[in-house]
Amino acid sequence: MSKEIKNTNEVTENKNEMHLDDANRVRVLSPGMMVLKRFLRNRLAIVGIVIIVSMFLFSFVGGMLCPYSQSQVFYTTEEIRKDYAGATKIDQFQFQIADGAQLPSDIYSKILIATSTGKTTFESREGALYGLDKLGENVYVVYSLEEAKLLLKKNAAYQEALEAGRNSFESDGTLYFADADENAYTATEVAVASMSSFTGYAADAKFSYEFYKNALAAVAGGEKSFEADGTNYTVDGDVISLDGSEYALLLDLNFNAANSGVYLSPAYKAAAIEAFESGAKSFTFADDNGTDVEYEIENKNGQYIIKKFQETRVIDTYASPSKAHWVGTDANGMDLLARLMYGGRISLLIGFVVIFIEVFIGMVIGGIAGFFGGHVDNLLMRLVDVVYCVPSMPLYLILGSIMDFYQASATARIYLLCVVMAVIGWVGIARIVRGQILSLREQEFMVAAEATGISTYRRIFKHLIPNVIPQLIVFASMGLGDVILAEATLSFLGLGIKYPAASWGSIINAVNDSYVMTNYLFVWLPAGLFILLTVLAFNFIGDGLRDAFDPKMKR
């Protein structure tokens, strides 16, 4: 019984023993499995795979989960010292025109010449004659004149006006005007000219011509009261009162609010003028709620600028990392985390697209050149030499200028950038493929393929190219990092992706100020770190693939 059991065990062991031609033995020794095992044993390569997968998840999945877009601008509210109002000295005559009257188009220049030369009459461009009757300093009544026959020397009204320093007078119910040469004219009052203006204490206050004239005459003459439109007014300095309440304020400054809809009350203007005259740098005035507000004054060659701190909605630039913005915001108030996610898409997409185009072109050109040799090889290799001689940076500069001139969209710039980088970068792959195929085409399996009548296309792309794939994979994995660095460099130089689209390189390009670079590390450091990790990861993967495909590796 024991002998039978022993014999059975021996038979079973013989059945379990594997031979070199067993299917299980062949599967264990598969080249692909050996490459995979060697690659997985490389810890740095695994680290690179983890980093790349993380970058893809961060860029593509994170971008879908992020509540912000890459171009969304955020705002905040701050107290900012802004212009509130301005005041300038009135240095030109202001006119209040009488009802139904009209002034000539050149009235400003004519009055300026007449007052500067001491004349009391002037002629307009149309030939009409006008006279000026002085009420006070820089205050004149303008009359339209017609020649009249009146003997002035015996006229009592004229003599009274002459003693009062006036040129106009009324005689027998007619208004006359006399010039310095004692020529008489019938006069029609058309306007009052002064280098001052009235502002009402009520926002909707309107002043008649008679009020203007009589108020200016009263202030200029130092009178305490005057009558206009049947109403009595009192005068206290530059303040006109009605029934004991402040009614109007005479100003020699023009006030303008910085923003429309802001009403500058006469009391505010009076407080500002008092500060101007005392040479103060600021003054305090109560707002509509009774709260004292401090206003700052800047004097720029007689032009006063009044500023105050105002609550303003501004772009939230360079905001520090917070709960709302985990990485902060950039100079345009955009969320940096969202831009890093969308920028990763662009950088990774450009890297893979450019490498794919480079490998495709290089594989075709190198495969044909290596297989046919002779004149075909010489022709294609000279083409490679020509492409090698093309200076890449000037070409990028020209392309960037063309795209800027035609205002190419961000998407068009991405496609053009991929194409140009690929057209310049395929030559290295073409030489590698050519060199490998030159050594492979003379081997026995290619002689056998030619003997069996396999077409040239199948011999190149079914037998030769697959034997070059391992080298292409290594070259492509290590070249991905170079492409991403090149894109980052071009974007940093302003030749790549344009605002508002983002790439890691364009994010770093936004930091062109040493102050920002040293004080806002969160703006550029994450993008630089992502570029570093991505390029390093692709190099780890490339080194791992190179070691895995090396048949001399024992690990």
XYZ file of C-alpha atoms in Angstrom:
555
model
C 0.000 0.000 0.000
C 2.787 2.418 0.930
C 4.613 1.626 -2.338
C 1.512 2.548 -4.354
C 1.210 5.863 -2.559
C 4.901 6.586 -3.189
C 4.536 5.788 -6.869
C 1.476 8.059 -7.079
C 3.433 10.973 -5.533
C 6.290 10.481 -7.976
C 3.857 10.573 -10.907
C 2.272 13.787 -9.522
C 5.682 15.451 -9.102
C 6.599 14.517 -12.640
C 3.357 16.096 -13.881
C 3.962 19.338 -11.930
C 7.499 19.693 -13.218
C 7.667 22.483 -15.872
C 9.760 22.305 -19.018
C 11.150 25.125 -21.158
C 8.455 24.627 -23.802
C 5.568 24.618 -21.312
C 2.984 27.408 -21.819
C 3.152 28.380 -18.168
C 6.923 28.717 -18.392
C 6.650 30.920 -21.471
C 4.067 33.177 -19.799
C 6.274 33.665 -16.744
C 9.223 34.690 -18.872
C 7.194 37.127 -21.059
C 9.308 40.233 -21.937
C 6.428 42.535 -21.134
C 6.011 41.064 -17.699
C 9.745 41.284 -17.073
C 9.732 44.976 -18.075
C 6.729 45.636 -15.847
C 8.327 43.867 -12.878
C 11.573 45.782 -13.323
C 9.642 49.055 -13.592
C 7.571 48.342 -10.485
C 10.712 47.559 -8.505
C 11.965 51.109 -9.163
C 10.666 53.138 -6.249
C 11.418 56.500 -7.859
C 9.424 55.490 -10.927
C 6.461 54.596 -8.723
C 6.793 57.964 -6.988
C 6.735 59.609 -10.418
C 3.583 57.695 -11.405
C 1.879 58.762 -8.165
C 2.821 62.408 -8.739
C 1.575 62.419 -12.346
C -1.709 60.737 -11.409
C -2.138 63.248 -8.605
C -1.483 66.126 -11.010
C -4.075 64.809 -13.456
C -6.653 64.352 -10.707
C -5.882 67.807 -9.330
C -6.144 69.503 -12.746
C -9.049 67.694 -14.382
C -11.151 66.342 -11.517
C -10.337 69.223 -9.174
C -11.310 71.742 -11.854
C -14.755 70.153 -12.109
C -15.238 70.176 -8.327
C -13.921 73.715 -7.779
C -16.793 76.219 -7.380
C -14.812 78.994 -9.096
C -13.758 79.468 -12.704
C -10.260 80.457 -13.748
C -11.367 83.985 -14.760
C -13.786 84.795 -11.929
C -12.865 88.073 -10.218
C -13.537 88.589 -6.503
C -14.172 91.891 -4.767
C -13.886 93.209 -1.253
C -14.897 96.375 0.598
C -12.207 98.695 1.928
C -11.888 102.172 3.378
C -9.922 104.037 0.732
C -8.809 107.669 0.700
C -10.446 109.006 -2.446
C -11.228 112.347 -4.055
C -14.454 113.769 -2.677
C -14.557 117.282 -4.139
C -12.456 119.937 -5.811
C -12.345 123.735 -5.686
C -10.705 126.189 -8.050
C -10.434 129.975 -7.992
C -12.885 131.650 -10.374
C -10.601 133.453 -12.817
C -13.112 134.086 -15.597
C -16.223 136.238 -15.653
C -19.456 134.448 -14.800
C -22.549 135.871 -16.539
C -26.125 136.134 -15.344
C -28.156 137.126 -18.394
C -31.222 139.321 -18.153
C -34.545 137.898 -19.289
C -34.879 137.989 -23.065
C -31.348 139.263 -23.630
C -28.540 137.683 -25.648
C -24.777 138.055 -25.423
C -22.358 138.087 -28.353
C -20.167 135.031 -28.883
C -16.959 136.946 -28.141
C -18.196 138.558 -24.923
C -15.557 136.818 -22.744
C -12.547 138.094 -24.643
C -14.007 141.569 -25.237
C -14.779 142.177 -21.550
C -11.370 140.865 -20.535
C -9.646 143.290 -22.926
C -11.858 146.205 -21.891
C -11.378 145.703 -18.150
C -7.625 145.194 -18.487
C -7.235 148.421 -20.522
C -9.636 150.513 -18.410
C -12.199 151.030 -21.167
C -15.912 151.230 -20.475
C -17.163 150.355 -23.976
C -16.307 147.697 -26.533
C -17.562 146.537 -29.904
C -18.479 142.906 -30.574
C -17.505 140.878 -33.618
C -20.942 141.605 -35.121
C -20.370 145.384 -34.733
C -22.740 145.931 -31.806
C -21.664 148.363 -29.102
C -21.668 147.437 -25.400
C -20.849 149.294 -22.205
C -19.563 148.234 -18.776
C -20.747 149.850 -15.556
C -18.638 148.839 -12.555
C -20.510 147.876 -9.380
C -17.505 146.636 -7.414
C -14.295 144.657 -7.650
C -14.676 142.417 -10.729
C -18.434 143.085 -10.817
C -19.901 144.790 -13.909
C -23.283 145.422 -15.451
C -23.253 144.903 -19.243
C -25.381 147.219 -21.420
C -26.278 147.189 -25.079
C -25.774 150.734 -26.388
C -27.330 152.945 -29.049
C -26.132 156.504 -29.821
C -28.285 159.217 -28.213
C -28.412 163.043 -28.369
C -28.172 164.121 -24.759
C -26.301 167.056 -23.303
C -24.468 165.505 -20.380
C -22.937 168.612 -18.811
C -26.327 170.033 -17.822
C -27.868 166.699 -16.840
C -28.229 166.335 -13.041
C -28.674 162.553 -13.168
C -25.429 162.214 -15.065
C -23.617 164.393 -12.542
C -24.879 162.262 -9.662
C -23.771 159.073 -11.446
C -20.397 160.630 -12.186
C -19.880 161.479 -8.525
C -20.889 157.905 -7.558
C -18.387 156.468 -10.045
C -21.104 155.010 -12.236
C -21.513 155.193 -16.000
C -25.230 154.463 -16.189
C -28.032 156.749 -15.113
C -31.697 157.273 -15.705
C -33.106 160.519 -17.085
C -36.735 161.224 -17.943
C -37.572 157.510 -17.648
C -34.833 156.470 -20.081
C -31.695 154.575 -19.178
C -28.512 156.154 -20.484
C -24.831 155.267 -20.525
C -21.919 157.689 -20.705
C -18.386 156.726 -21.684
C -15.098 158.348 -20.641
C -15.307 160.825 -23.546
C -18.785 161.933 -22.350
C -20.584 160.391 -25.272
C -24.190 159.507 -24.382
C -25.978 156.302 -25.365
C -29.350 154.821 -24.653
C -28.701 151.645 -22.706
C -30.416 148.264 -22.390
C -29.311 146.050 -19.525
C -28.306 142.583 -20.811
C -26.178 140.858 -18.118
C -24.185 141.003 -14.921
C -20.553 139.838 -15.092
C -18.581 138.879 -11.984
C -15.796 136.572 -10.876
C -17.986 135.020 -8.242
C -21.164 132.979 -8.027
C -24.028 132.252 -5.642
C -24.897 128.879 -4.219
C -28.181 128.249 -2.460
C -28.603 126.659 0.955
C -31.474 124.726 -0.574
C -30.412 122.160 -3.174
C -33.094 123.361 -5.622
C -32.543 127.092 -5.076
C -32.772 129.281 -8.190
C -31.836 132.958 -8.385
C -33.326 135.598 -10.642
C -31.359 138.161 -12.575
C -32.538 140.944 -10.278
C -31.383 138.976 -7.223
C -27.957 138.443 -8.747
C -27.506 142.093 -9.666
C -28.770 143.608 -6.434
C -26.991 141.054 -4.236
C -23.681 141.632 -5.967
C -24.132 145.392 -5.703
C -25.013 145.106 -1.991
C -22.025 142.900 -1.169
C -19.669 145.084 -3.237
C -21.022 148.252 -1.579
C -20.921 146.827 1.934
C -24.679 147.238 2.390
C -26.576 145.320 5.066
C -29.687 144.657 3.022
C -31.191 144.919 -0.433
C -34.456 144.288 -2.222
C -35.042 141.986 -5.195
C -38.280 140.751 -6.758
C -40.242 142.516 -4.019
C -38.444 140.648 -1.217
C -36.070 142.072 1.371
C -32.790 140.247 2.018
C -30.098 140.855 4.632
C -26.383 140.695 3.995
C -23.764 139.457 6.454
C -20.406 139.321 4.718
C -20.856 136.796 1.891
C -24.028 135.266 3.367
C -27.466 136.360 2.126
C -30.344 135.661 4.527
C -34.105 135.642 4.070
C -36.378 136.036 7.096
C -33.518 135.204 9.436
C -32.560 131.984 7.593
C -29.486 131.551 5.435
C -30.528 131.726 1.813
C -27.441 132.063 -0.417
C -23.666 132.186 -0.190
C -21.417 134.239 -2.445
C -18.299 132.332 -3.493
C -15.186 133.198 -5.450
C -14.424 129.466 -5.839
C -15.992 126.840 -8.050
C -16.758 123.621 -6.162
C -17.272 120.324 -7.959
C -18.116 116.958 -6.435
C -15.943 114.058 -7.561
C -18.988 111.798 -7.970
C -22.312 112.659 -9.508
C -25.220 112.820 -7.102
C -23.155 114.292 -4.252
C -24.548 117.601 -2.985
C -22.068 120.061 -1.534
C -24.026 122.313 0.799
C -23.107 125.974 1.290
C -22.243 125.195 4.922
C -19.773 122.566 3.719
C -18.296 124.986 1.186
C -17.977 127.688 3.853
C -16.140 125.261 6.153
C -13.837 124.280 3.298
C -13.130 127.917 2.390
C -12.309 128.711 6.010
C -9.823 125.822 5.995
C -8.358 127.012 2.672
C -7.833 130.544 3.950
C -6.216 129.365 7.202
C -3.852 127.049 5.340
C -5.122 123.971 7.223
C -4.369 120.517 5.865
C -7.749 119.138 6.920
C -11.111 120.117 8.353
C -14.035 118.363 9.994
C -17.649 118.578 8.908
C -20.716 116.665 10.037
C -22.440 114.461 7.463
C -26.182 113.987 7.045
C -26.249 111.641 10.053
C -24.536 114.162 12.296
C -21.259 112.200 12.357
C -18.093 114.249 12.138
C -16.082 113.330 9.067
C -12.506 114.439 8.516
C -11.575 115.773 5.090
C -8.009 116.199 3.880
C -6.927 119.104 1.670
C -4.305 119.106 -1.067
C -3.351 122.393 -2.694
C -1.980 121.963 -6.199
C -1.075 125.381 -7.592
C -4.242 127.029 -6.330
C -6.453 124.057 -7.133
C -7.795 122.443 -3.992
C -8.505 118.717 -3.851
C -10.609 117.471 -0.953
C -10.273 113.802 0.000
C -11.824 111.523 2.558
C -11.872 107.838 3.404
C -14.776 106.165 1.651
C -16.064 102.616 1.727
C -15.267 101.318 -1.737
C -15.783 98.007 -3.481
C -12.402 97.047 -4.927
C -10.831 93.978 -6.502
C -9.569 91.605 -3.832
C -5.941 91.512 -5.018
C -3.237 89.456 -3.320
C -5.619 88.175 -0.647
C -3.857 85.806 1.734
C -4.913 82.146 1.842
C -8.195 81.801 3.699
C -11.232 79.569 4.035
C -12.796 81.139 0.934
C -9.562 81.044 -1.107
C -7.274 78.233 0.014
C -4.284 79.527 -1.944
C -5.288 83.211 -1.992
C -5.907 85.495 -4.971
C -3.621 86.973 -7.610
C -3.099 90.531 -8.875
C -6.418 90.401 -10.774
C -8.445 89.170 -7.796
C -8.830 85.646 -9.221
C -8.763 82.508 -7.108
C -5.289 80.982 -7.403
C -6.401 77.437 -6.626
C -8.845 77.484 -9.537
C -6.205 78.943 -11.845
C -3.708 76.308 -10.763
C -6.242 73.589 -11.615
C -7.141 75.002 -15.012
C -3.513 75.920 -15.662
C -2.502 72.313 -14.984
C -4.865 71.206 -17.724
C -3.168 73.487 -20.219
C 0.386 72.575 -19.195
C -0.255 68.811 -19.150
C -2.325 68.937 -22.343
C 0.383 70.832 -24.218
C 3.023 68.394 -22.975
C 1.203 65.273 -24.152
C -0.058 66.740 -27.437
C 3.375 68.053 -28.413
C 5.090 64.764 -27.539
C 2.472 62.776 -29.468
C 2.967 64.919 -32.591
C 6.767 64.788 -32.218
C 6.773 60.984 -31.864
C 4.422 60.534 -34.830
C 6.409 62.770 -37.191
C 9.783 61.503 -35.984
C 8.682 57.865 -36.236
C 7.444 58.254 -39.825
C 10.412 60.292 -41.081
C 13.006 58.246 -39.210
C 11.407 54.939 -40.170
C 11.334 55.749 -43.883
C 14.870 57.163 -43.854
C 16.314 54.191 -41.982
C 14.561 51.544 -44.049
C 15.191 52.851 -47.565
C 18.586 54.463 -46.984
C 20.419 55.901 -49.981
C 18.984 59.028 -51.582
C 15.817 58.889 -49.497
C 17.891 58.805 -46.323
C 20.085 61.683 -47.503
C 17.090 63.808 -48.479
C 15.223 63.265 -45.207
C 18.325 63.767 -43.058
C 19.041 67.060 -44.800
C 15.489 68.049 -43.938
C 16.295 67.156 -40.328
C 19.434 69.299 -40.496
C 17.442 72.260 -41.842
C 14.885 71.984 -39.025
C 17.754 71.726 -36.533
C 19.120 75.026 -37.848
C 15.850 76.904 -37.303
C 16.322 79.194 -34.234
C 13.409 78.402 -31.953
C 13.315 81.527 -29.795
C 13.144 84.078 -32.673
C 10.449 81.905 -34.227
C 8.463 81.990 -30.975
C 8.893 85.771 -30.796
C 7.612 86.216 -34.357
C 4.703 83.865 -33.739
C 3.800 85.667 -30.503
C 3.849 89.049 -32.291
C 1.626 87.715 -35.082
C -0.887 86.272 -32.614
C -0.891 89.533 -30.638
C -1.473 91.536 -33.821
C -4.437 89.388 -34.876
C -5.652 89.152 -31.248
C -5.756 85.378 -31.353
C -7.950 83.710 -28.754
C -6.500 81.649 -25.917
C -7.611 78.408 -27.617
C -5.968 79.367 -30.911
C -2.737 80.228 -29.089
C -2.714 76.805 -27.425
C -3.128 74.977 -30.748
C -0.530 77.093 -32.543
C 1.908 76.707 -29.677
C 1.509 72.917 -29.765
C 2.034 72.784 -33.526
C 5.112 75.021 -33.564
C 6.777 73.243 -30.638
C 6.105 69.857 -32.244
C 7.353 70.932 -35.696
C 10.630 72.058 -34.158
C 11.074 69.151 -31.716
C 10.549 66.005 -33.822
C 14.052 65.897 -35.303
C 15.666 64.204 -32.297
C 13.149 61.353 -32.388
C 13.628 60.959 -36.138
C 17.373 60.432 -35.681
C 16.855 57.902 -32.888
C 14.350 55.893 -34.972
C 16.601 56.047 -38.059
C 19.611 54.799 -36.138
C 17.684 51.912 -34.589
C 16.124 50.848 -37.876
C 19.472 50.956 -39.701
C 20.726 48.303 -37.269
C 17.507 46.250 -37.264
C 16.803 46.046 -41.003
C 19.802 43.747 -41.635
C 18.871 41.200 -38.983
C 17.563 37.700 -39.777
C 13.888 38.328 -38.986
C 13.822 41.181 -41.529
C 15.479 38.975 -44.164
C 12.809 36.371 -43.468
C 10.046 38.997 -43.711
C 11.382 40.157 -47.079
C 11.641 36.575 -48.297
C 7.996 35.904 -47.473
C 6.932 38.870 -49.632
C 5.592 41.122 -46.885
C 4.917 44.660 -48.143
C 7.263 47.524 -47.350
C 4.611 49.260 -45.234
C 4.173 46.162 -43.048
C 7.898 45.618 -42.738
C 8.422 49.188 -41.500
C 5.406 49.692 -39.290
C 4.644 46.099 -38.224
C 8.138 44.707 -37.668
C 10.703 47.512 -37.389
C 8.839 50.292 -35.568
C 7.535 48.014 -32.754
C 11.147 47.123 -31.968
C 11.893 50.837 -31.515
C 8.873 51.489 -29.303
C 10.763 50.913 -26.007
C 13.288 53.614 -26.868
C 10.488 55.933 -28.032
C 8.601 55.466 -24.770
C 11.681 56.367 -22.751
C 12.435 59.371 -24.962
C 8.823 60.586 -24.851
C 8.471 60.219 -21.064
C 11.649 62.219 -20.464
C 10.740 64.733 -23.184
C 7.381 65.521 -21.579
C 9.125 67.394 -18.804
C 11.143 69.401 -21.308
C 7.974 70.403 -23.196
C 6.239 71.536 -19.995
C 9.322 73.564 -19.052
C 9.426 75.097 -22.540
C 5.736 76.061 -22.318
C 6.291 77.558 -18.865
C 9.253 79.547 -20.197
C 7.284 80.860 -23.177
C 4.327 81.813 -20.979
C 6.722 83.512 -18.563
C 8.094 85.543 -21.473
C 4.559 86.443 -22.555
C 4.678 84.325 -25.729
C 2.446 81.508 -24.557
C -0.992 81.433 -23.006
C -2.588 84.851 -22.597
C -4.904 86.278 -19.946
C -7.495 85.288 -18.834
C -6.556 81.690 -19.687
C -4.074 80.221 -17.236
C -1.112 77.893 -17.366
C 1.480 77.302 -14.692
C 3.971 79.381 -16.645
C 1.577 82.314 -17.136
C 0.758 82.292 -13.410
C 4.452 82.765 -12.632
C 4.697 85.374 -15.395
C 2.164 87.522 -13.528
C 4.762 88.013 -10.776
C 7.020 90.567 -12.478
C 7.658 92.699 -9.408
C 10.346 92.005 -6.823
C 8.079 93.291 -4.053
C 5.314 90.856 -5.005
C 7.801 88.025 -5.392
C 9.218 88.505 -1.902
C 6.027 89.405 -0.035
C 3.419 87.206 -1.726
C 5.030 83.799 -2.009
C 1.649 82.085 -2.293
C 1.121 83.738 -5.708
C 3.993 82.061 -7.572
C 5.407 79.343 -5.317
C 2.605 76.738 -5.869
C 2.842 77.023 -9.674
C 6.632 76.732 -9.559
C 6.356 73.735 -7.227
C 3.871 72.009 -9.548
C 6.179 72.511 -12.537
C 9.106 71.150 -10.525
C 7.200 68.078 -9.323
C 5.715 67.321 -12.752
C 9.027 67.561 -14.598
C 10.764 65.562 -11.856
C 8.044 62.904 -11.990
C 8.370 62.475 -15.758
C 12.149 62.161 -15.371
C 11.660 59.485 -12.682
C 9.302 57.610 -15.008
C 11.713 57.945 -17.922
C 14.626 56.652 -15.835
C 12.479 53.751 -14.639
C 11.426 52.820 -18.163
C 14.998 53.051 -19.429
C 16.193 50.707 -16.678
C 13.233 48.348 -17.209
C 13.875 48.014 -20.939
C 17.606 47.448 -20.396
C 18.170 43.647 -20.716
C 21.329 43.882 -18.617
C 19.349 44.979 -15.547
C 19.103 42.205 -12.966
C 16.701 43.929 -10.596
